[in-house]
PDB file of C-alpha atoms in Angstrom:
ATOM      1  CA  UNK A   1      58.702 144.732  38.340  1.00  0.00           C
ATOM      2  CA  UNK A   2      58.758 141.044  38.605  1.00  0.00           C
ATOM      3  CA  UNK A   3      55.448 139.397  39.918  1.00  0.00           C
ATOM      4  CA  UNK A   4      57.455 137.549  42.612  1.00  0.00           C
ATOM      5  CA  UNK A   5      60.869 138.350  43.506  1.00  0.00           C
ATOM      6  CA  UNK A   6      63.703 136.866  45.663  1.00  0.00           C
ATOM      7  CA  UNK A   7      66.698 137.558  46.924  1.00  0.00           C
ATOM      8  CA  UNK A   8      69.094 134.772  44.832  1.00  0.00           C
ATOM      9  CA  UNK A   9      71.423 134.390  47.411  1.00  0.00           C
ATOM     10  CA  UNK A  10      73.457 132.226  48.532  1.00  0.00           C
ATOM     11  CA  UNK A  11      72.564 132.638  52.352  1.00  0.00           C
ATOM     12  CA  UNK A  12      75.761 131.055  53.816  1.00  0.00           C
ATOM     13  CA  UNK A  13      74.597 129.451  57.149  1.00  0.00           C
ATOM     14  CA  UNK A  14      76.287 128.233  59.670  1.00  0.00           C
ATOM     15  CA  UNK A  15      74.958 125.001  61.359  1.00  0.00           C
ATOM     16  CA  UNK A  16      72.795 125.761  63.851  1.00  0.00           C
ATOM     17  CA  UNK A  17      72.075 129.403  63.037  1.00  0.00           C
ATOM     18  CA  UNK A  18      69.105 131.369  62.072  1.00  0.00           C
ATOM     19  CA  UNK A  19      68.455 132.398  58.827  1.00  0.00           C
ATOM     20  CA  UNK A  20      65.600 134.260  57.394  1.00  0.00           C
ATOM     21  CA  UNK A  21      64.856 135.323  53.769  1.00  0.00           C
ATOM     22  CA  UNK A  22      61.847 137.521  52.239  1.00  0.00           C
ATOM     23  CA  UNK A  23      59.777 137.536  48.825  1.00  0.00           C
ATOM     24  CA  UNK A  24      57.842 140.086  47.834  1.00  0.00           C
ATOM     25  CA  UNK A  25      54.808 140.375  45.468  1.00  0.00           C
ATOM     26  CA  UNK A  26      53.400 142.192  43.526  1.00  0.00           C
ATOM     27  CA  UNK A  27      49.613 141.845  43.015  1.00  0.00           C
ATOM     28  CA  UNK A  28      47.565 142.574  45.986  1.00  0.00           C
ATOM     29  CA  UNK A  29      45.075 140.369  45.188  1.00  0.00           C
ATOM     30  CA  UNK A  30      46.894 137.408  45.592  1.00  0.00           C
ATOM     31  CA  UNK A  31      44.969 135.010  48.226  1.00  0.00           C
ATOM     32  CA  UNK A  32      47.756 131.591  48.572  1.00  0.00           C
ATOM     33  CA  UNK A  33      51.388 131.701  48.924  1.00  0.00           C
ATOM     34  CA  UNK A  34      53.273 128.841  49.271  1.00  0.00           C
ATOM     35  CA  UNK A  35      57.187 128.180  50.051  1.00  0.00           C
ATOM     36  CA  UNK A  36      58.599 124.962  47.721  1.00  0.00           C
ATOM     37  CA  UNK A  37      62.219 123.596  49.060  1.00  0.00           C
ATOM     38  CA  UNK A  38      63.867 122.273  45.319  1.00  0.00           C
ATOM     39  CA  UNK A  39      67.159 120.218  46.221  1.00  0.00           C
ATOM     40  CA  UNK A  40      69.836 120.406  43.152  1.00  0.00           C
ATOM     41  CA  UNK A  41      68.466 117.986  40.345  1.00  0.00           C
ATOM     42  CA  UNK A  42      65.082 117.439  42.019  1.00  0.00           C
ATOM     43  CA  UNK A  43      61.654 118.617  41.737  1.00  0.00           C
ATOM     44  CA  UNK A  44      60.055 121.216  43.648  1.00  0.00           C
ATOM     45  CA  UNK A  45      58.401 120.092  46.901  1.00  0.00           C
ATOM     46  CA  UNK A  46      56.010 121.768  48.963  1.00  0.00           C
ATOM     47  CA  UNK A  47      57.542 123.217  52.408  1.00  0.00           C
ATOM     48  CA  UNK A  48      54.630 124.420  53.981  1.00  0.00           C
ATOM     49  CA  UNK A  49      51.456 126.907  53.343  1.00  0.00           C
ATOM     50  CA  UNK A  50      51.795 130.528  54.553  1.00  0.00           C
ATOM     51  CA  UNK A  51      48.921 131.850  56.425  1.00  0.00           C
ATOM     52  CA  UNK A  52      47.701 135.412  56.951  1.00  0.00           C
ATOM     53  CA  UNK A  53      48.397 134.439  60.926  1.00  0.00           C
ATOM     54  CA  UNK A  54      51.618 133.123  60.770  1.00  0.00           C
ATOM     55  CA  UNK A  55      52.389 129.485  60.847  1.00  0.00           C
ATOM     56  CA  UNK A  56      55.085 127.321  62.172  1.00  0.00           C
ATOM     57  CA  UNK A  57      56.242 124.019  61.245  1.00  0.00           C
ATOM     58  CA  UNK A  58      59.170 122.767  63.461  1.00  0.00           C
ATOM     59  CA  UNK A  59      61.639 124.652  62.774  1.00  0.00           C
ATOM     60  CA  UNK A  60      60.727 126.368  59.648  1.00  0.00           C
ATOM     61  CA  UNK A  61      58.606 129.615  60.836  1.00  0.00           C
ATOM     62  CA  UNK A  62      56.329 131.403  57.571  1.00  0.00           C
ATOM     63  CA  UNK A  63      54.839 135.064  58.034  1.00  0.00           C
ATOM     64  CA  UNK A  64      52.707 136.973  55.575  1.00  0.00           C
ATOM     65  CA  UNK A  65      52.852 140.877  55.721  1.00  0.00           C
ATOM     66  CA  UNK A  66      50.065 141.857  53.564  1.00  0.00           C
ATOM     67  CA  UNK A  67      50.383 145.928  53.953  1.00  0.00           C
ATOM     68  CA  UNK A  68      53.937 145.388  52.671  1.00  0.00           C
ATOM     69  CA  UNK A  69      53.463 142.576  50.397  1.00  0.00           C
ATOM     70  CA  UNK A  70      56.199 140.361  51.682  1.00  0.00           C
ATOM     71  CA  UNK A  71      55.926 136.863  53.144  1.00  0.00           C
ATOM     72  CA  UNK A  72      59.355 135.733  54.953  1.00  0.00           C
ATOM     73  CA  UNK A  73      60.468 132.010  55.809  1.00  0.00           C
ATOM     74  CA  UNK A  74      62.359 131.584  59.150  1.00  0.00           C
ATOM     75  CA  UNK A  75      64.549 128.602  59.604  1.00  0.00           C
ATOM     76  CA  UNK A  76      66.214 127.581  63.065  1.00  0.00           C
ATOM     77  CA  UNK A  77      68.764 125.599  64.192  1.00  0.00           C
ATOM     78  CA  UNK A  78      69.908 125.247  60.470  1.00  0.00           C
ATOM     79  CA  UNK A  79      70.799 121.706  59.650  1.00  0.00           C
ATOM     80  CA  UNK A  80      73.044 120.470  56.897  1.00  0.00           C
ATOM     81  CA  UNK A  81      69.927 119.200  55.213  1.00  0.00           C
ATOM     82  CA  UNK A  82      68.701 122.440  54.931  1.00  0.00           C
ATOM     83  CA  UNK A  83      70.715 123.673  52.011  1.00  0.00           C
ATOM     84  CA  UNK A  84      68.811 123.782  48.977  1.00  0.00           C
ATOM     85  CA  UNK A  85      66.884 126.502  47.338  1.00  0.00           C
ATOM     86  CA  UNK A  86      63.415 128.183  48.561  1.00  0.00           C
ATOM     87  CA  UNK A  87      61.134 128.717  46.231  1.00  0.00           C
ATOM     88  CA  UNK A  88      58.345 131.291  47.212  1.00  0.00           C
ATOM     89  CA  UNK A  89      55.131 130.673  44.891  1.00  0.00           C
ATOM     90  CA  UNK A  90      52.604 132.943  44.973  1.00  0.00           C
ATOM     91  CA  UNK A  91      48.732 132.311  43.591  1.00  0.00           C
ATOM     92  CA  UNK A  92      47.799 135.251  40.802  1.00  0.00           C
ATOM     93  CA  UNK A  93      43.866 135.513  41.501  1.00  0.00           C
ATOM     94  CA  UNK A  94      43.086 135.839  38.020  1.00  0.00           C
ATOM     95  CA  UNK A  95      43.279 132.421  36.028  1.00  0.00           C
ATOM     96  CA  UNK A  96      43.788 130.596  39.463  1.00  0.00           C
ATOM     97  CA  UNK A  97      47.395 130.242  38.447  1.00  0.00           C
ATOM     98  CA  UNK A  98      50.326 130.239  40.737  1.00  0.00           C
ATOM     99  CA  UNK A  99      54.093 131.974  39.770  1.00  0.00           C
ATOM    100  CA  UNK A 100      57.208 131.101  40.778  1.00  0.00           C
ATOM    101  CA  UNK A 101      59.879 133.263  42.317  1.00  0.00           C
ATOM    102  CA  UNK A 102      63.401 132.545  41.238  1.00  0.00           C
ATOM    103  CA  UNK A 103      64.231 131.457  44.321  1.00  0.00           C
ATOM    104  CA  UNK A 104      66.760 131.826  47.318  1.00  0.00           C
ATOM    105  CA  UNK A 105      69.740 129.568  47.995  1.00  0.00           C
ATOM    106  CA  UNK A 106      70.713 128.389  50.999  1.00  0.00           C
ATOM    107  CA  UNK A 107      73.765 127.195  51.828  1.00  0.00           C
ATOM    108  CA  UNK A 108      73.933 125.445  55.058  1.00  0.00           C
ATOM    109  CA  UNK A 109      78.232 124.858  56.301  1.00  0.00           C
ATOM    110  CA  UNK A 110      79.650 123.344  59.102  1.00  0.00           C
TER     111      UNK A 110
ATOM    112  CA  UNK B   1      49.656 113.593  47.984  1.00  0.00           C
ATOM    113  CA  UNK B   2      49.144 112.109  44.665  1.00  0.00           C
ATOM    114  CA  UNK B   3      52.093 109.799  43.499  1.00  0.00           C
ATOM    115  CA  UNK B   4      53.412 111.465  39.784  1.00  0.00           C
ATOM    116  CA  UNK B   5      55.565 109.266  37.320  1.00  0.00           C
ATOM    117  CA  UNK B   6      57.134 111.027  34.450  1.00  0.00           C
ATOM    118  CA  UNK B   7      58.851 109.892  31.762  1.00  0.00           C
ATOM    119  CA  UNK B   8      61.941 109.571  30.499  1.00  0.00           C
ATOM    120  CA  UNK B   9      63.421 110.738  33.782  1.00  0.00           C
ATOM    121  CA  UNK B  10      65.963 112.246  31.258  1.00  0.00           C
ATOM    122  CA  UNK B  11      67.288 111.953  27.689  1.00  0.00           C
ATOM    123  CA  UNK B  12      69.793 113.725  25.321  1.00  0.00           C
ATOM    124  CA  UNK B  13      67.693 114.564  22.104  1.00  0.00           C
ATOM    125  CA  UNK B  14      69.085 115.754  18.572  1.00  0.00           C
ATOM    126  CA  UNK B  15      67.818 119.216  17.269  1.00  0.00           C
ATOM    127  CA  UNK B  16      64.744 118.880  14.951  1.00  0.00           C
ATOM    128  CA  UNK B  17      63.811 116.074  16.614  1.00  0.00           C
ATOM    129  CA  UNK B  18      60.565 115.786  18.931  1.00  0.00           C
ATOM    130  CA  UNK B  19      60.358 113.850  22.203  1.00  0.00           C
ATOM    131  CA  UNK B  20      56.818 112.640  24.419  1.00  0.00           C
ATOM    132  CA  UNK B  21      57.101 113.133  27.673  1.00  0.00           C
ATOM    133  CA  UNK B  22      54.453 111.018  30.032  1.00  0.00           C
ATOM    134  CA  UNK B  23      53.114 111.664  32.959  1.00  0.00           C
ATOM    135  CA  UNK B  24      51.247 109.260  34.676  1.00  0.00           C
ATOM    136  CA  UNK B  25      49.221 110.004  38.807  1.00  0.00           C
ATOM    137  CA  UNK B  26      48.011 107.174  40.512  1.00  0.00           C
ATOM    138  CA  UNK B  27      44.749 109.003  41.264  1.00  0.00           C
ATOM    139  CA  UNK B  28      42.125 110.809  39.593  1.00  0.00           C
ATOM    140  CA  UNK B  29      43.235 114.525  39.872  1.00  0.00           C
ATOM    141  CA  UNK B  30      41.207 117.593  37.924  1.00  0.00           C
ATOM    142  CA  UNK B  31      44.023 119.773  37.209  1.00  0.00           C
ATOM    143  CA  UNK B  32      46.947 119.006  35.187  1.00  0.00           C
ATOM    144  CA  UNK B  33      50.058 121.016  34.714  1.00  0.00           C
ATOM    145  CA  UNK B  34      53.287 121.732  32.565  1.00  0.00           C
ATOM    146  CA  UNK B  35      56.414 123.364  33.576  1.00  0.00           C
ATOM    147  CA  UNK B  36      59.357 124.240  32.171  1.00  0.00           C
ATOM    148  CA  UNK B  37      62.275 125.095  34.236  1.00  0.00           C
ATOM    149  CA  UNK B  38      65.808 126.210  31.732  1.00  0.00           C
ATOM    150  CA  UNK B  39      69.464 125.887  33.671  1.00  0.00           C
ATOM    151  CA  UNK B  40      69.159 128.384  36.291  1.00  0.00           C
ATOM    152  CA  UNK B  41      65.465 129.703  36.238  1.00  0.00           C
ATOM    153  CA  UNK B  42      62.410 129.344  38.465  1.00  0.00           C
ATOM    154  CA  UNK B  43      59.560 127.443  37.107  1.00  0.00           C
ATOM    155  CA  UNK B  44      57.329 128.785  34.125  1.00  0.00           C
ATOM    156  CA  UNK B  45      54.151 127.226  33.690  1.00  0.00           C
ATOM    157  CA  UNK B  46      53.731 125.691  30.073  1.00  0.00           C
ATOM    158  CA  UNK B  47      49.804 124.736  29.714  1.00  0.00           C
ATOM    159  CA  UNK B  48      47.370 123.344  31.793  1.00  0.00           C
ATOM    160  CA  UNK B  49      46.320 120.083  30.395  1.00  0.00           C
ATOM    161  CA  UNK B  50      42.707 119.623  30.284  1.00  0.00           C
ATOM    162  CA  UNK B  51      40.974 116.462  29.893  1.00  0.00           C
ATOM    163  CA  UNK B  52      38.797 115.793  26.778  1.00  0.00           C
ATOM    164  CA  UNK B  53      39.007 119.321  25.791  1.00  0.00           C
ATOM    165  CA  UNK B  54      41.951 121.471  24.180  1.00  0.00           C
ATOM    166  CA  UNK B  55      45.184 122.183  26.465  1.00  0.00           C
ATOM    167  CA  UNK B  56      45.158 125.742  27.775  1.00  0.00           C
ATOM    168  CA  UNK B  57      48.827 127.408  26.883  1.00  0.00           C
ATOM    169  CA  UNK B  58      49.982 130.401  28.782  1.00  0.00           C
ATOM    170  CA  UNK B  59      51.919 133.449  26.746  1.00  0.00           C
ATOM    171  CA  UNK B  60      54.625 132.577  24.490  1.00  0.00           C
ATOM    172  CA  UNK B  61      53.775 129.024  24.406  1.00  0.00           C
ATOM    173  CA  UNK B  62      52.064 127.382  21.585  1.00  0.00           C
ATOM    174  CA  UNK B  63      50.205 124.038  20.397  1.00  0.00           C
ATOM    175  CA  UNK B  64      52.621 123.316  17.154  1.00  0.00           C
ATOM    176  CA  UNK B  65      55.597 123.836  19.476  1.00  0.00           C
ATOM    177  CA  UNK B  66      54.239 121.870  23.009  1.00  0.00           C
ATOM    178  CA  UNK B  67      51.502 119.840  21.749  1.00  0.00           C
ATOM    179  CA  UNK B  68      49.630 117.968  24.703  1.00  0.00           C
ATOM    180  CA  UNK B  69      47.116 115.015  25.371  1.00  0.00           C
ATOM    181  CA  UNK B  70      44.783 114.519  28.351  1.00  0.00           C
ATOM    182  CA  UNK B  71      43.153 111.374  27.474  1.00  0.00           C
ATOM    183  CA  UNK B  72      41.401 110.836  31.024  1.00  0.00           C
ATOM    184  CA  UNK B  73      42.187 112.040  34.898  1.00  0.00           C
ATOM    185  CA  UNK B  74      45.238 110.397  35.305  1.00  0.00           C
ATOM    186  CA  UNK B  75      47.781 110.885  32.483  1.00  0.00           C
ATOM    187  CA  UNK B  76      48.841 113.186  30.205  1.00  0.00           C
ATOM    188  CA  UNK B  77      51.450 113.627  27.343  1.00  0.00           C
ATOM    189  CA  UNK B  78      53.686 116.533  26.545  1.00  0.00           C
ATOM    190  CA  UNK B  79      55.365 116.812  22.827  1.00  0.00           C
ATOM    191  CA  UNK B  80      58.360 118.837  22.568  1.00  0.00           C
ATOM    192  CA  UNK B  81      58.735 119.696  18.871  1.00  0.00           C
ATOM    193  CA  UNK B  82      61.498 120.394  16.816  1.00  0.00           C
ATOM    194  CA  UNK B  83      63.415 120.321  19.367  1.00  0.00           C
ATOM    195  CA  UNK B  84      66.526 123.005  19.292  1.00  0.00           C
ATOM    196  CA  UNK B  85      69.485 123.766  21.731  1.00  0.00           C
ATOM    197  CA  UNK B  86      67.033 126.169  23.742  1.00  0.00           C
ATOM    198  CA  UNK B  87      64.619 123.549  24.566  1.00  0.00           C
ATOM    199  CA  UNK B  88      67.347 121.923  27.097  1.00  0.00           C
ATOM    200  CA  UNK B  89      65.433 122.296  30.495  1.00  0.00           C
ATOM    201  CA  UNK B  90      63.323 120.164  32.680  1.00  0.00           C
ATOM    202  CA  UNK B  91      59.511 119.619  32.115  1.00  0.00           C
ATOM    203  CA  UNK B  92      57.510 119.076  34.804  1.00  0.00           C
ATOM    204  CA  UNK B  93      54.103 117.408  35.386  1.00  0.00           C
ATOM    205  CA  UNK B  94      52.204 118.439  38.459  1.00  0.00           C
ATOM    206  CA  UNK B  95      48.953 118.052  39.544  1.00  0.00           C
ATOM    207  CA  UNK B  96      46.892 120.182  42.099  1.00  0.00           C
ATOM    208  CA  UNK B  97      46.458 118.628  45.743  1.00  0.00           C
ATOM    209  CA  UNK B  98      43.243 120.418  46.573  1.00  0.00           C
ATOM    210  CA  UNK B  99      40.167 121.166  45.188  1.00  0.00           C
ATOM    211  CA  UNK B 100      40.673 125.162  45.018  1.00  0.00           C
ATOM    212  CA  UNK B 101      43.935 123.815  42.827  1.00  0.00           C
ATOM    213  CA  UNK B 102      45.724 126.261  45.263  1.00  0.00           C
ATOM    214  CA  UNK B 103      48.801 123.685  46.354  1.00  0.00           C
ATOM    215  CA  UNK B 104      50.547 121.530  43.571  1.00  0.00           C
ATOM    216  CA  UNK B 105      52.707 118.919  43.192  1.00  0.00           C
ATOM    217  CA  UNK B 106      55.350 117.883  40.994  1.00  0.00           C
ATOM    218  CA  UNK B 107      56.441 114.439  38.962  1.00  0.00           C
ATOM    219  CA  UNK B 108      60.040 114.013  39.062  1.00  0.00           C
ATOM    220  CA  UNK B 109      61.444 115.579  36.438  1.00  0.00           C
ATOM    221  CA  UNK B 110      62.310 115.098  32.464  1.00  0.00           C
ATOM    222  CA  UNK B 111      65.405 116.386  32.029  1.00  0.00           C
ATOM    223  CA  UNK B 112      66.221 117.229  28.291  1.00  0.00           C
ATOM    224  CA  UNK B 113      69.334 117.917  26.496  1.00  0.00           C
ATOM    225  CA  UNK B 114      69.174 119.067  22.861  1.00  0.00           C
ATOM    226  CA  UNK B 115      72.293 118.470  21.034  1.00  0.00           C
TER     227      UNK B 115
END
């Protein structure tokens, strides 16, 4: 089993819809997660933190599920600009490292 | 967030040749990293480049192959050696944004072709 996995996608959107993906993990020790937003030919950037509460950021909505081992990204009102791919990234205690999930694509249509 | 400057932003190499890649921050930062990301894949993390002391390489990477220099708290050099049609990915710089080294960030990019 993968440390971090992701459903590939594509997530076909259309604008103004809700879409929501998952990642799950596999160590239960892990403390950070993290969701990255890479753009075709572009680094990774950081999309926002994921908190054990729940956070929100605009539109963009993050939940951790710690019994299951999932954390989920929420977008709303999908815009055009939205289309890229999510990268979930979770921290592996040991080493202080953080891995990568492959990564979801989203493909946001008019 | 720290500003990261890599480069070359991208170059087409010939096999069994080896290419520098520079990364420069325009702060002080503790933690240095190197990724590799091939067509299609997620991010793999290469080393972590540690200043005035040896590079630490994760599995399946070594020193001959990815040698790299950490000269003070804002730059660092990655070699890619002997170089061969598999090494065509980007490389990545990034640089932790906290103290806990919990939240990176990432340079632009080096994108390499091997020919």
């Amino acid at each position: 089993r993968k440390e971090v996995e992701q459903d590939p996608g594509p997530f076909n959107v259309p604008e103004g819809a809700t879409v929501a993906f998952n990642c799950t993990y596999s160590n239960s020790a892990s403390q950070s997660f993290f969701w990255y937003r890479q753009d075709c030919r572009k680094e990774p950037k950081l999309l926002m933190s994921v908190y054990s509460s729940g956070n929100e950021d605009g539109r963009f909505t993050a939940q951790l599920n710690r019994a299951s081992q999932y954390i989920s990204l929420l977008i709303r009102d999908s815009k055009l600009s939205d289309s890229a791919t999510y990268l979930c990234v979770v921290n592996n205690p040991a080493g202080n490292k953080l891995t990568f999930g492959g990564g979801t694509r989203v493909l946001v249509k008019p | 967030s720290a500003v990261i400057s890599q480069k070359p932003s991208r170059d087409i190499c010939q096999r069994g040749t080896s290419l520098t890649i520079q990364c420069q921050v325009d702060s002080q930062v503790t933690m240095m990293f190197w990724y590799r990301q091939q067509p299609g894949q997620s991010l793999t993390l290469i080393a972590t480049a540690n200043q005035g002391s040896e590079a630490t390489y994760e599995s399946g990477f070594v020193i001959d192959k990815f040698p790299i220099s950490r000269p003070n708290l804002t730059f660092s050099t990655l070699t890619v050696s002997n170089m061969s049609p598999e090494d065509s990915s980007i490389y990545l710089c990034s640089v932790d944004g906290t103290r806990t080294g919990n939240t990176i960030y990432f340079g632009e990019g080096s994108w390499l072709t091997v020919v």
